[in-house]
Tab-separated table of N, CA, C and O in Angstrom:
chain	number	residue	atom	x	y	z
A	1	MET	N	20.616	43.827	-6.134
A	1	MET	CA	18.810	44.195	-5.626
A	1	MET	C	18.408	44.164	-4.286
A	1	MET	O	18.587	43.444	-4.254
A	2	GLU	N	17.996	44.670	-4.611
A	2	GLU	CA	17.104	44.948	-3.081
A	2	GLU	C	16.276	44.663	-2.314
A	2	GLU	O	15.360	44.901	-2.944
A	3	ASN	N	16.744	43.277	-1.610
A	3	ASN	CA	14.450	43.354	-1.021
A	3	ASN	C	14.444	43.767	-0.201
A	3	ASN	O	14.697	43.630	1.034
A	4	HIS	N	12.716	44.472	-0.009
A	4	HIS	CA	12.356	45.835	0.458
A	4	HIS	C	11.008	44.274	1.451
A	4	HIS	O	10.145	44.129	0.488
A	5	LYS	N	10.800	43.790	2.022
A	5	LYS	CA	9.745	43.797	3.147
A	5	LYS	C	8.544	44.700	3.436
A	5	LYS	O	9.135	45.239	3.321
A	6	TYR	N	7.528	44.369	3.054
A	6	TYR	CA	6.273	44.676	3.194
A	6	TYR	C	5.815	45.260	5.035
A	6	TYR	O	6.052	44.502	5.811
A	7	ASN	N	5.644	46.287	5.110
A	7	ASN	CA	5.714	46.701	6.206
A	7	ASN	C	4.016	47.421	6.098
A	7	ASN	O	3.642	48.185	5.182
A	8	PRO	N	2.700	46.885	6.803
A	8	PRO	CA	1.744	47.224	7.128
A	8	PRO	C	1.933	49.094	7.085
A	8	PRO	O	1.038	49.020	6.743
A	9	GLU	N	2.176	48.688	8.320
A	9	GLU	CA	2.354	51.029	8.393
A	9	GLU	C	2.454	51.944	8.217
A	9	GLU	O	2.390	52.974	7.463
A	10	ASP	N	3.528	50.849	6.463
A	10	ASP	CA	3.973	52.017	5.570
A	10	ASP	C	2.800	52.935	4.719
A	10	ASP	O	2.510	53.834	3.783
A	11	HIS	N	1.158	51.548	4.378
A	11	HIS	CA	0.761	51.732	3.814
A	11	HIS	C	-1.096	52.357	4.980
A	11	HIS	O	-2.180	52.297	4.511
A	12	LYS	N	-0.506	52.119	6.633
A	12	LYS	CA	-1.734	52.472	6.610
A	12	LYS	C	-2.811	53.848	6.339
A	12	LYS	O	-1.684	55.463	6.241
A	13	PHE	N	-4.197	54.175	7.024
A	13	PHE	CA	-4.225	55.322	6.539
A	13	PHE	C	-4.378	56.372	7.865
A	13	PHE	O	-4.660	55.221	9.323
A	14	GLU	N	-3.855	57.799	7.815
A	14	GLU	CA	-3.884	58.061	8.883
A	14	GLU	C	-5.705	58.859	9.183
A	14	GLU	O	-5.646	59.182	10.742
A	15	THR	N	-5.618	59.261	8.455
A	15	THR	CA	-7.048	60.008	9.067
A	15	THR	C	-7.918	59.474	7.857
A	15	THR	O	-7.846	58.707	7.078
A	16	LEU	N	-9.520	60.031	8.325
A	16	LEU	CA	-10.113	58.965	7.249
A	16	LEU	C	-10.914	59.684	6.102
A	16	LEU	O	-11.256	60.141	5.305
A	17	GLY	N	-10.744	61.473	6.002
A	17	GLY	CA	-10.160	61.775	5.148
A	17	GLY	C	-9.480	60.976	4.217
A	17	GLY	O	-9.648	61.462	2.837
A	18	GLU	N	-8.306	61.015	5.022
A	18	GLU	CA	-6.802	60.422	3.506
A	18	GLU	C	-7.896	59.382	2.501
A	18	GLU	O	-7.826	59.000	1.777
A	19	PHE	N	-8.656	58.163	3.358
A	19	PHE	CA	-8.978	57.027	2.647
A	19	PHE	C	-10.001	57.930	2.144
A	19	PHE	O	-10.045	56.813	1.660
A	20	LYS	N	-10.863	58.242	2.422
A	20	LYS	CA	-12.067	59.162	1.888
A	20	LYS	C	-11.706	59.315	0.281
A	20	LYS	O	-11.878	58.927	-0.960
A	21	PHE	N	-10.224	60.072	0.241
A	21	PHE	CA	-9.824	60.496	-1.069
A	21	PHE	C	-9.476	59.815	-1.786
A	21	PHE	O	-9.081	59.518	-3.091
A	22	TYR	N	-8.566	58.738	-0.877
A	22	TYR	CA	-7.883	57.401	-1.752
A	22	TYR	C	-8.999	56.580	-2.318
A	22	TYR	O	-8.806	56.340	-3.715
A	23	LEU	N	-10.038	56.635	-2.250
A	23	LEU	CA	-11.408	55.335	-3.136
A	23	LEU	C	-12.212	56.421	-4.046
A	23	LEU	O	-12.399	55.956	-5.155
A	24	SER	N	-11.708	57.449	-3.399
A	24	SER	CA	-12.765	58.576	-4.249
A	24	SER	C	-12.350	59.013	-5.999
A	24	SER	O	-12.458	59.566	-6.546
A	25	CYS	N	-10.345	58.969	-5.881
A	25	CYS	CA	-9.897	59.006	-6.815
A	25	CYS	C	-9.347	57.522	-8.007
A	25	CYS	O	-9.349	57.249	-8.811
A	26	GLY	N	-10.865	56.446	-6.997
A	26	GLY	CA	-10.358	55.464	-7.996
A	26	GLY	C	-10.129	54.282	-7.342
A	26	GLY	O	-9.781	53.499	-8.051
A	27	ALA	N	-9.004	54.692	-6.566
A	27	ALA	CA	-7.713	53.107	-6.160
A	27	ALA	C	-8.627	52.192	-5.726
A	27	ALA	O	-9.704	52.224	-5.634
A	28	ASN	N	-7.768	50.839	-5.209
A	28	ASN	CA	-8.536	49.980	-4.678
A	28	ASN	C	-7.763	49.769	-3.214
A	28	ASN	O	-6.402	50.013	-3.433
A	29	VAL	N	-8.204	49.095	-2.469
A	29	VAL	CA	-7.996	48.876	-0.888
A	29	VAL	C	-8.093	47.401	-0.425
A	29	VAL	O	-9.332	47.081	-0.855
A	30	GLY	N	-6.844	46.394	-0.003
A	30	GLY	CA	-6.972	46.127	0.365
A	30	GLY	C	-6.563	45.385	2.158
A	30	GLY	O	-5.844	46.150	2.621
A	31	PHE	N	-7.295	44.869	2.444
A	31	PHE	CA	-7.685	44.995	3.939
A	31	PHE	C	-7.434	44.483	5.198
A	31	PHE	O	-8.079	42.461	4.482
A	32	GLU	N	-7.565	43.702	5.955
A	32	GLU	CA	-7.641	42.609	6.721
A	32	GLU	C	-7.974	42.652	8.168
A	32	GLU	O	-7.725	44.094	8.897
A	33	TYR	N	-9.097	42.107	8.769
A	33	TYR	CA	-9.511	43.162	9.791
A	33	TYR	C	-10.519	41.491	10.281
A	33	TYR	O	-11.329	40.857	9.851
A	34	LYS	N	-10.376	41.063	11.400
A	34	LYS	CA	-10.793	40.146	12.353
A	34	LYS	C	-10.682	38.914	11.356
A	34	LYS	O	-11.555	38.385	12.024
A	35	GLY	N	-9.379	38.731	11.201
A	35	GLY	CA	-8.814	37.818	10.279
A	35	GLY	C	-9.204	37.914	9.366
A	35	GLY	O	-9.123	35.844	8.674
A	36	VAL	N	-9.711	38.238	8.373
A	36	VAL	CA	-10.817	38.223	7.478
A	36	VAL	C	-9.859	39.082	6.305
A	36	VAL	O	-10.368	40.136	6.154
A	37	GLU	N	-10.034	39.229	5.427
A	37	GLU	CA	-9.155	39.934	3.749
A	37	GLU	C	-10.311	39.788	3.475
A	37	GLU	O	-11.119	39.046	2.517
A	38	TYR	N	-10.573	41.345	2.718
A	38	TYR	CA	-11.266	41.676	2.542
A	38	TYR	C	-10.805	42.759	0.657
A	38	TYR	O	-8.908	43.244	1.762
A	39	GLY	N	-11.925	43.450	0.553
A	39	GLY	CA	-11.161	44.204	-1.004
A	39	GLY	C	-11.669	44.989	-1.228
A	39	GLY	O	-13.188	44.616	-1.166
A	40	ILE	N	-11.901	46.418	-1.795
A	40	ILE	CA	-13.050	47.670	-1.952
A	40	ILE	C	-12.186	48.512	-3.174
A	40	ILE	O	-11.490	48.450	-3.126
A	41	GLU	N	-13.290	47.919	-3.865
A	41	GLU	CA	-12.400	48.879	-5.537
A	41	GLU	C	-14.177	49.633	-6.529
A	41	GLU	O	-14.742	49.143	-6.250
A	42	GLY	N	-13.113	50.733	-6.239
A	42	GLY	CA	-14.680	51.549	-6.898
A	42	GLY	C	-13.884	52.120	-8.600
A	42	GLY	O	-12.905	51.095	-9.421
A	43	HIS	N	-14.920	51.821	-9.402
A	43	HIS	CA	-15.290	52.119	-10.500
A	43	HIS	C	-16.903	53.193	-10.932
A	43	HIS	O	-17.649	53.008	-9.945
A	44	ASN	N	-16.399	54.221	-11.124
A	44	ASN	CA	-17.527	55.884	-12.170
A	44	ASN	C	-18.717	55.412	-10.448
A	44	ASN	O	-19.841	55.755	-10.373
A	45	ASN	N	-17.744	56.187	-10.034
A	45	ASN	CA	-18.655	56.849	-7.857
A	45	ASN	C	-19.050	56.142	-7.310
A	45	ASN	O	-20.251	56.043	-6.632
A	46	GLN	N	-18.967	54.145	-7.847
A	46	GLN	CA	-19.239	53.488	-7.021
A	46	GLN	C	-18.124	52.629	-6.916
A	46	GLN	O	-17.235	52.273	-7.041
A	47	PHE	N	-18.556	52.155	-5.479
A	47	PHE	CA	-18.217	50.527	-4.656
A	47	PHE	C	-18.235	49.140	-4.830
A	47	PHE	O	-19.715	48.775	-4.764
A	48	ASP	N	-17.991	48.183	-4.980
A	48	ASP	CA	-17.691	46.697	-4.551
A	48	ASP	C	-17.220	45.979	-3.341
A	48	ASP	O	-15.302	46.906	-3.420
A	49	ILE	N	-17.651	45.542	-2.787
A	49	ILE	CA	-16.511	45.139	-1.018
A	49	ILE	C	-17.060	43.338	-1.611
A	49	ILE	O	-18.278	42.685	-1.887
A	50	TRP	N	-15.678	43.085	-1.427
A	50	TRP	CA	-16.217	41.728	-1.507
A	50	TRP	C	-14.432	41.248	-0.360
A	50	TRP	O	-13.877	41.353	0.119
A	51	ILE	N	-15.033	39.716	-0.425
A	51	ILE	CA	-14.387	38.999	0.666
A	51	ILE	C	-13.648	38.348	-0.351
A	51	ILE	O	-13.882	37.255	-1.249
A	52	TYR	N	-11.694	38.729	0.087
A	52	TYR	CA	-11.151	37.310	-0.601
A	52	TYR	C	-11.349	35.908	-0.864
A	52	TYR	O	-11.470	35.180	0.208
A	53	ASP	N	-11.147	35.381	-1.872
A	53	ASP	CA	-11.016	33.784	-2.693
A	53	ASP	C	-12.726	33.761	-1.778
A	53	ASP	O	-13.386	32.524	-2.295
A	54	LYS	N	-13.795	34.519	-2.115
A	54	LYS	CA	-15.654	34.157	-1.900
A	54	LYS	C	-16.032	34.482	-2.648
A	54	LYS	O	-16.426	34.325	-3.384
A	55	ALA	N	-16.975	35.710	-2.167
A	55	ALA	CA	-18.014	36.374	-3.147
A	55	ALA	C	-18.046	37.412	-2.452
A	55	ALA	O	-16.998	38.579	-2.109
A	56	VAL	N	-18.118	38.816	-3.436
A	56	VAL	CA	-19.194	40.310	-3.594
A	56	VAL	C	-20.440	39.638	-2.493
A	56	VAL	O	-20.939	39.337	-2.873
A	57	ILE	N	-19.611	41.027	-1.463
A	57	ILE	CA	-20.881	41.295	0.285
A	57	ILE	C	-21.499	42.240	0.015
A	57	ILE	O	-22.791	42.616	-0.327
A	58	ALA	N	-21.091	43.624	-1.228
A	58	ALA	CA	-21.751	44.158	-2.189
A	58	ALA	C	-20.952	45.292	-3.019
A	58	ALA	O	-20.146	45.330	-3.501
A	59	LYS	N	-22.042	46.173	-3.667
A	59	LYS	CA	-22.356	45.968	-5.499
A	59	LYS	C	-22.610	47.242	-5.593
A	59	LYS	O	-24.127	47.358	-5.597
A	60	ASP	N	-22.354	47.817	-6.463
A	60	ASP	CA	-22.345	49.527	-6.738
A	60	ASP	C	-22.827	50.550	-6.251
A	60	ASP	O	-23.972	51.026	-5.529
A	61	ILE	N	-21.934	50.729	-4.504
A	61	ILE	CA	-23.083	50.978	-3.493
A	61	ILE	C	-21.961	52.529	-3.919
A	61	ILE	O	-21.282	52.686	-4.118
A	62	THR	N	-22.255	53.353	-2.875
A	62	THR	CA	-21.870	54.627	-3.141
A	62	THR	C	-20.608	54.946	-1.747
A	62	THR	O	-20.929	54.176	-1.129
A	63	LEU	N	-20.145	56.048	-1.818
A	63	LEU	CA	-18.996	56.522	-0.840
A	63	LEU	C	-19.378	56.022	0.746
A	63	LEU	O	-18.421	55.543	1.115
A	64	GLU	N	-20.371	56.882	0.731
A	64	GLU	CA	-20.691	56.769	2.128
A	64	GLU	C	-21.052	55.483	2.286
A	64	GLU	O	-20.849	55.335	3.393
A	65	GLN	N	-21.884	55.142	0.837
A	65	GLN	CA	-22.414	53.904	1.664
A	65	GLN	C	-21.787	52.617	2.515
A	65	GLN	O	-21.495	51.998	3.232
A	66	THR	N	-20.262	52.896	1.817
A	66	THR	CA	-19.171	52.109	1.927
A	66	THR	C	-19.280	52.726	3.230
A	66	THR	O	-18.365	51.658	3.794
A	67	LEU	N	-18.515	53.496	3.373
A	67	LEU	CA	-18.123	54.005	5.081
A	67	LEU	C	-19.270	53.630	5.711
A	67	LEU	O	-18.241	53.288	6.880
A	68	ASP	N	-20.208	53.790	6.038
A	68	ASP	CA	-21.266	53.054	7.038
A	68	ASP	C	-21.502	51.175	6.357
A	68	ASP	O	-22.142	50.782	7.438
A	69	PHE	N	-20.716	50.613	5.699
A	69	PHE	CA	-21.168	48.789	5.251
A	69	PHE	C	-19.835	48.005	7.248
A	69	PHE	O	-19.483	49.625	7.755
A	70	GLU	N	-20.685	47.759	7.155
A	70	GLU	CA	-20.766	47.053	8.907
A	70	GLU	C	-19.507	45.564	7.901
A	70	GLU	O	-19.706	45.004	7.680
A	71	PHE	N	-18.999	45.755	8.922
A	71	PHE	CA	-17.535	44.428	9.048
A	71	PHE	C	-17.842	43.664	10.808
A	71	PHE	O	-17.378	44.847	11.575
A	72	ASP	N	-17.843	42.600	10.390
A	72	ASP	CA	-19.212	41.704	11.840
A	72	ASP	C	-19.330	42.798	13.159
A	72	ASP	O	-19.110	43.476	14.106
A	73	GLY	N	-20.703	43.854	12.790
A	73	GLY	CA	-21.195	45.139	13.819
A	73	GLY	C	-19.798	45.955	13.808
A	73	GLY	O	-20.645	47.233	14.139
A	74	VAL	N	-19.298	46.713	12.746
A	74	VAL	CA	-18.240	47.725	12.988
A	74	VAL	C	-18.830	48.232	11.596
A	74	VAL	O	-18.023	47.636	10.664
A	75	LYS	N	-19.241	49.739	11.390
A	75	LYS	CA	-18.576	50.512	10.580
A	75	LYS	C	-16.866	50.738	9.658
A	75	LYS	O	-16.391	51.010	11.127
A	76	LEU	N	-17.372	50.690	9.404
A	76	LEU	CA	-15.899	50.844	8.282
A	76	LEU	C	-15.148	52.031	8.241
A	76	LEU	O	-14.183	52.282	9.515
A	77	ARG	N	-15.596	53.303	9.093
A	77	ARG	CA	-15.068	54.222	9.494
A	77	ARG	C	-14.641	54.374	10.321
A	77	ARG	O	-14.511	55.518	10.911
A	78	ASP	N	-15.634	53.404	11.200
A	78	ASP	CA	-14.738	53.710	12.619
A	78	ASP	C	-14.102	52.067	12.801
A	78	ASP	O	-13.366	53.091	13.630
A	79	PHE	N	-13.173	52.147	11.467
A	79	PHE	CA	-11.988	51.021	12.025
A	79	PHE	C	-10.885	51.317	11.016
A	79	PHE	O	-9.375	50.836	11.272
A	80	ILE	N	-10.935	52.143	10.177
A	80	ILE	CA	-10.661	51.714	9.099
A	80	ILE	C	-8.606	52.553	9.666
A	80	ILE	O	-7.699	52.621	8.499
A	81	THR	N	-8.727	53.236	10.144
A	81	THR	CA	-7.535	53.839	10.888
A	81	THR	C	-7.380	53.721	11.911
A	81	THR	O	-6.097	54.394	12.659
A	82	THR	N	-7.917	52.395	12.227
A	82	THR	CA	-7.240	52.419	13.798
A	82	THR	C	-6.370	51.334	13.810
A	82	THR	O	-5.285	50.353	12.370
A	83	ASP	N	-5.605	50.617	14.925
A	83	ASP	CA	-4.552	48.949	15.039
A	83	ASP	C	-5.790	48.445	14.304
A	83	ASP	O	-4.778	47.333	14.287
A	84	ASP	N	-6.994	47.976	14.837
A	84	ASP	CA	-7.242	46.941	13.948
A	84	ASP	C	-7.785	46.313	13.080
A	84	ASP	O	-7.600	45.188	12.684
A	85	VAL	N	-6.879	47.314	11.998
A	85	VAL	CA	-6.848	47.000	10.945
A	85	VAL	C	-5.184	45.910	9.895
A	85	VAL	O	-4.852	47.805	10.199
A	86	ILE	N	-5.161	45.732	9.044
A	86	ILE	CA	-4.052	46.071	8.319
A	86	ILE	C	-4.441	45.464	7.276
A	86	ILE	O	-4.793	45.405	6.298
A	87	ILE	N	-3.608	47.383	6.452
A	87	ILE	CA	-3.199	47.179	5.202
A	87	ILE	C	-2.716	46.327	4.771
A	87	ILE	O	-1.428	46.819	4.452
A	88	ILE	N	-3.198	45.116	3.285
A	88	ILE	CA	-2.960	44.893	2.791
A	88	ILE	C	-1.900	44.801	1.386
A	88	ILE	O	-1.569	44.615	0.985
A	89	GLU	N	-3.258	45.512	0.483
A	89	GLU	CA	-2.871	45.933	-0.925
A	89	GLU	C	-3.720	47.628	-0.580
A	89	GLU	O	-4.260	47.979	-0.248
A	90	ARG	N	-2.821	48.717	-1.500
A	90	ARG	CA	-3.544	50.000	-1.847
A	90	ARG	C	-2.970	50.116	-3.745
A	90	ARG	O	-1.485	50.646	-4.077
A	91	ILE	N	-3.415	50.024	-4.285
A	91	ILE	CA	-3.480	50.135	-5.557
A	91	ILE	C	-4.077	51.433	-6.143
A	91	ILE	O	-5.541	51.716	-6.225
A	92	MET	N	-3.191	52.161	-6.810
A	92	MET	CA	-3.939	53.173	-7.792
A	92	MET	C	-4.042	53.133	-9.090
A	92	MET	O	-3.624	52.953	-9.596
């Protein structure tokens, strides 16, 4: 059995459109931004955002509200496709 190492570059979102489509399909994503791990989960066109092992920081918000949610003063839409974020989980 071959051992595959996780490569964050393989899971990076290339465009904001790709990220929006991914979330709109009901997928979950985990990412690290500025040393903090976050998760986003979609259900019935509503989304929850949380800090891993801590608390929910936004509940039942729209996709646009999710994209405009600020992490350390920066909107998700402005950093999700940059090298400032590490995608740690993508679940369909």
